[in-house]
PDB file of C-alpha atoms in Angstrom:
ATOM      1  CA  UNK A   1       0.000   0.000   0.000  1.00 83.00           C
ATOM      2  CA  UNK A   2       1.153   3.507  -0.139  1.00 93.00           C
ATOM      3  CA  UNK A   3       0.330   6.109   1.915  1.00 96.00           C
ATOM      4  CA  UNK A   4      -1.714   9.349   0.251  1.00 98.00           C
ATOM      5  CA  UNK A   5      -2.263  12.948   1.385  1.00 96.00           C
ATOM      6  CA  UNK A   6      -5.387  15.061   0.510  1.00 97.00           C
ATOM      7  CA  UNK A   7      -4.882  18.663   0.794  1.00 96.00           C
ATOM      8  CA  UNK A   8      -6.350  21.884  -0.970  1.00 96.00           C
ATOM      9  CA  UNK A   9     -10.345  21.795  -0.061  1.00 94.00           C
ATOM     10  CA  UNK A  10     -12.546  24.347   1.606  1.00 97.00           C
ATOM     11  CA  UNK A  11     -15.683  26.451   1.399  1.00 98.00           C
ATOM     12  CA  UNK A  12     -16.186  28.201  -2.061  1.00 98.00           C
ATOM     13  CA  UNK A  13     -19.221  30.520  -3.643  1.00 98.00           C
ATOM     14  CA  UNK A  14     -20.996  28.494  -6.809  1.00 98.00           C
ATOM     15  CA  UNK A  15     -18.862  29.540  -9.750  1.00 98.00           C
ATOM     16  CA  UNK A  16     -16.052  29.443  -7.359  1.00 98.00           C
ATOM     17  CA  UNK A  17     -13.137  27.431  -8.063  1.00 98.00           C
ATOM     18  CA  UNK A  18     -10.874  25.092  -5.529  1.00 98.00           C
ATOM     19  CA  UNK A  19      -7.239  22.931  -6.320  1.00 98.00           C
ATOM     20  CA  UNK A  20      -6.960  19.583  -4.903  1.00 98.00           C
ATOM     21  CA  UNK A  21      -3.660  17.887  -4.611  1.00 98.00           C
ATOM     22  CA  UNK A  22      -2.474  14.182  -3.400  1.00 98.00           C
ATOM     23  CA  UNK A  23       0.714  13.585  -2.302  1.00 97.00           C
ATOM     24  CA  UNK A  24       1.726   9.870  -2.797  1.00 97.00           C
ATOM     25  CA  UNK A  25       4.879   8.466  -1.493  1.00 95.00           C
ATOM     26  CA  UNK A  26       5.760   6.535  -4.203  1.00 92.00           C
ATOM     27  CA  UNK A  27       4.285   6.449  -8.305  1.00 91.00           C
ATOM     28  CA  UNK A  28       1.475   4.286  -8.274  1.00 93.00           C
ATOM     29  CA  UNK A  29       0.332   2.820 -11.500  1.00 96.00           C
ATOM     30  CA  UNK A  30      -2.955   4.866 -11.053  1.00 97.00           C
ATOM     31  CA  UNK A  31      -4.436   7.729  -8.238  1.00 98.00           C
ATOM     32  CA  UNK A  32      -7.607   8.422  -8.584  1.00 98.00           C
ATOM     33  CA  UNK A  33     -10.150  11.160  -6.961  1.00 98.00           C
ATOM     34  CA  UNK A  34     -12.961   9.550  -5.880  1.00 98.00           C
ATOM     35  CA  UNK A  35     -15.947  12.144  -3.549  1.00 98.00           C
ATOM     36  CA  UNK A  36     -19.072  11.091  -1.229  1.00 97.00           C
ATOM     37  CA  UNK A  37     -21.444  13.781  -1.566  1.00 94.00           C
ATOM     38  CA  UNK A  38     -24.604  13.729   0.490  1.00 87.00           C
ATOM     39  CA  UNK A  39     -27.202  11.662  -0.609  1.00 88.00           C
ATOM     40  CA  UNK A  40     -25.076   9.218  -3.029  1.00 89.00           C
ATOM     41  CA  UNK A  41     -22.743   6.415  -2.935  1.00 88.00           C
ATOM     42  CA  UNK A  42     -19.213   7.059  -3.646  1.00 94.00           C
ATOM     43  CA  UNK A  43     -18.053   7.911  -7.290  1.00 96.00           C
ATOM     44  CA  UNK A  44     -15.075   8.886  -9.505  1.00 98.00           C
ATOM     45  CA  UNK A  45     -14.109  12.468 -10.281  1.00 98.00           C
ATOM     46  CA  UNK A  46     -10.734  11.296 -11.953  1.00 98.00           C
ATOM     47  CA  UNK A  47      -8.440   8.708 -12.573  1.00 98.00           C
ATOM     48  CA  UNK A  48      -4.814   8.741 -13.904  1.00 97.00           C
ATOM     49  CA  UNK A  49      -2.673   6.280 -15.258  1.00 97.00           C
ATOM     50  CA  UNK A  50       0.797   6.300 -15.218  1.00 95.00           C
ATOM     51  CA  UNK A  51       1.800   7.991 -18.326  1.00 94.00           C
ATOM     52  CA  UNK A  52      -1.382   7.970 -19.654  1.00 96.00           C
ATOM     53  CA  UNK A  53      -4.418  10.846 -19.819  1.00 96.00           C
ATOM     54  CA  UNK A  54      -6.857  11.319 -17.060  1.00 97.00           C
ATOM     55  CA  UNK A  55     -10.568  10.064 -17.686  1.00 98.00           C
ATOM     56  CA  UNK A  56     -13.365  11.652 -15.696  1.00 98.00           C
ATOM     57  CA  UNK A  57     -16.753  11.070 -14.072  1.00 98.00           C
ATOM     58  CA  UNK A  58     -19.543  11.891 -16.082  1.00 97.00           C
ATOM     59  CA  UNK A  59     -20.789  14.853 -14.142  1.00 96.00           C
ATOM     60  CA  UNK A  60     -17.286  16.575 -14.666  1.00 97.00           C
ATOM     61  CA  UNK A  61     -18.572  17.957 -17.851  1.00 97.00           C
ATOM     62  CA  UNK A  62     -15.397  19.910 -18.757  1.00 97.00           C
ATOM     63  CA  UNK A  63     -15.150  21.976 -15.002  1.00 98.00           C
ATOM     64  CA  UNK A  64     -12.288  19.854 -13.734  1.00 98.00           C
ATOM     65  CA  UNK A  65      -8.821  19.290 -14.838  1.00 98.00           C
ATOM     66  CA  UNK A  66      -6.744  16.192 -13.243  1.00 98.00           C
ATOM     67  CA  UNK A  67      -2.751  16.796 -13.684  1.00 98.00           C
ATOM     68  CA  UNK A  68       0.191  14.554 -12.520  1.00 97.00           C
ATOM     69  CA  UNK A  69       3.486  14.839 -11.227  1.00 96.00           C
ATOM     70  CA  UNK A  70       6.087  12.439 -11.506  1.00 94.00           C
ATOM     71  CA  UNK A  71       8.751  13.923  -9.762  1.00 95.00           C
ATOM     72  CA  UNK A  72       6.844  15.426  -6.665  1.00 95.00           C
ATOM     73  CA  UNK A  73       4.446  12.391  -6.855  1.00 96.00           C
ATOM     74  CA  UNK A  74       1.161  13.984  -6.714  1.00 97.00           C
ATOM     75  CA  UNK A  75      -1.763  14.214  -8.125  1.00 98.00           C
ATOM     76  CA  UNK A  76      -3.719  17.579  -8.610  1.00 98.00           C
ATOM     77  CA  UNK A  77      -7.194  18.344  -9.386  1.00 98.00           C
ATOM     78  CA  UNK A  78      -7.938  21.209 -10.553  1.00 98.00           C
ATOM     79  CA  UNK A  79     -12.005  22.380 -10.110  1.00 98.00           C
ATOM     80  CA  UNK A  80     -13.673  25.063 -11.840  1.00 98.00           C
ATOM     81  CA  UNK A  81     -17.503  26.533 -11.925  1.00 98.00           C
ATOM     82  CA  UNK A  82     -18.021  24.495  -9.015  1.00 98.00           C
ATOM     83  CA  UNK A  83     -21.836  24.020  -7.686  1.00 97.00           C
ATOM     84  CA  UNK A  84     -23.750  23.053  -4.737  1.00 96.00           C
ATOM     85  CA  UNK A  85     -23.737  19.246  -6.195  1.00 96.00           C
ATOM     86  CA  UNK A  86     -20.184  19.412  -5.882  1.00 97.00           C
ATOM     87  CA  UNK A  87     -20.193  19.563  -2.132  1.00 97.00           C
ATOM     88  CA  UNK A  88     -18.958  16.522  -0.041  1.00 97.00           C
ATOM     89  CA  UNK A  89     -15.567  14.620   0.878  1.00 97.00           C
ATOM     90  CA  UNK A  90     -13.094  14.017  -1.706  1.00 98.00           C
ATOM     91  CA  UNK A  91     -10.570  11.400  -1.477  1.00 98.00           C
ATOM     92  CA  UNK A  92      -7.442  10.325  -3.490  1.00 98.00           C
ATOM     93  CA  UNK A  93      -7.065   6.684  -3.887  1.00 98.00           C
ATOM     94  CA  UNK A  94      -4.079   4.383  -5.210  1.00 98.00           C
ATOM     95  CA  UNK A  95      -3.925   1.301  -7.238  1.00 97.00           C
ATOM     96  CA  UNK A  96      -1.096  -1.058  -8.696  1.00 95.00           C
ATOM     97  CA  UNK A  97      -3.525  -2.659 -11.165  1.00 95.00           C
ATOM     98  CA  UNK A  98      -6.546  -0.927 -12.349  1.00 95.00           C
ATOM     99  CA  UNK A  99      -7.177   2.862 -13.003  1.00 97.00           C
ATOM    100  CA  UNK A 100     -11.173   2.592 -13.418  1.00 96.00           C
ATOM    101  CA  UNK A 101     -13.284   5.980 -13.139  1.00 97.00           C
ATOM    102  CA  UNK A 102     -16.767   4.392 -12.569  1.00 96.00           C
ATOM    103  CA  UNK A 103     -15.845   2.084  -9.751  1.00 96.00           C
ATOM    104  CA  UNK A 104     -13.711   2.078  -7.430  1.00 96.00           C
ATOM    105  CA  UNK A 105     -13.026  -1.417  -6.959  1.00 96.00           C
ATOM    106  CA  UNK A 106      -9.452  -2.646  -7.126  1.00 96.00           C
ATOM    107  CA  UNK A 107      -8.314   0.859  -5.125  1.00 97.00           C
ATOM    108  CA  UNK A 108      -6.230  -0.834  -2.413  1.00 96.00           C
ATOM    109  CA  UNK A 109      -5.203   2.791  -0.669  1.00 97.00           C
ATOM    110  CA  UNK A 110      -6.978   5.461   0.130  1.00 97.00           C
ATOM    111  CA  UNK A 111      -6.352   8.539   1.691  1.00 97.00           C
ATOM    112  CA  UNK A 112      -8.006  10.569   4.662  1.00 97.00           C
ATOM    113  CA  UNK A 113     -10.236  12.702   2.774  1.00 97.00           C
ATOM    114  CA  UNK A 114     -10.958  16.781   2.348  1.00 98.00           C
ATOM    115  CA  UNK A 115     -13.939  18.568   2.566  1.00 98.00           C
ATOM    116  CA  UNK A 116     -14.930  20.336  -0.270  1.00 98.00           C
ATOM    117  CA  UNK A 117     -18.214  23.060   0.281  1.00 98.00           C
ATOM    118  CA  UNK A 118     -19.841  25.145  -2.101  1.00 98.00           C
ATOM    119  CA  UNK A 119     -21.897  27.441  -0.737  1.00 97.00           C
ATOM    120  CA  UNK A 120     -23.496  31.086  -1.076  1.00 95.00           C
TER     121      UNK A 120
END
């Protein structure tokens, strides 16, 4: 397993814009964002392959951009136009062999979370 750091949420206006970042100890084949927003199970905001392009939930829509860093090992999300639906715990997970969006089976780590609230 390797350990993962969530940092970067808060409380933001609708429109409003907030940048997530992950710090993972070593290069995982794939991080991931996963949230759990009131209401709903949890579901995939982004995943990342090593070397490869992000993929995104389907409620992204264009407002989010997921970027990776080799050397400082992290992965950052970054969230624009943000709206009430958007509120709820996000959380950056790890795996060595998948790097699925829509489920998040096969994520073996998993960080401790940040709050992310949009309000007016």
């Amino acid at each position: 397993q390797v350990q993962l750091v969530e940092s970067g949420g808060g409380s933001v206006q609708p429109g409003g814009s907030l940048r997530l970042s992950c710090s993972a100890d070593s290069n995982m084949y794939c991080l991931a964002w996963f949230r759990q927003v009131p209401g709903k199970g949890r579901e995939g905001v982004a995943s990342f392959v090593v070397g490869g392009r992000p993929f995104y939930g389907d409620f992204v829509q264009g407002r989010f951009t997921a970027s990776r860093n080799y050397v400082k090992r992290t992965l950052d999300l970054q969230m624009d136009n943000l709206t009430r639906e958007d509120t709820g715990m996000y959380y950056c997970a790890a795996s060595s062999t998948v790097c699925r969006v829509h489920t998040d089976d096969g994520y073996t780590s998993w960080g401790q979370g940040t709050q992310v609230t949009v309000s007016s």
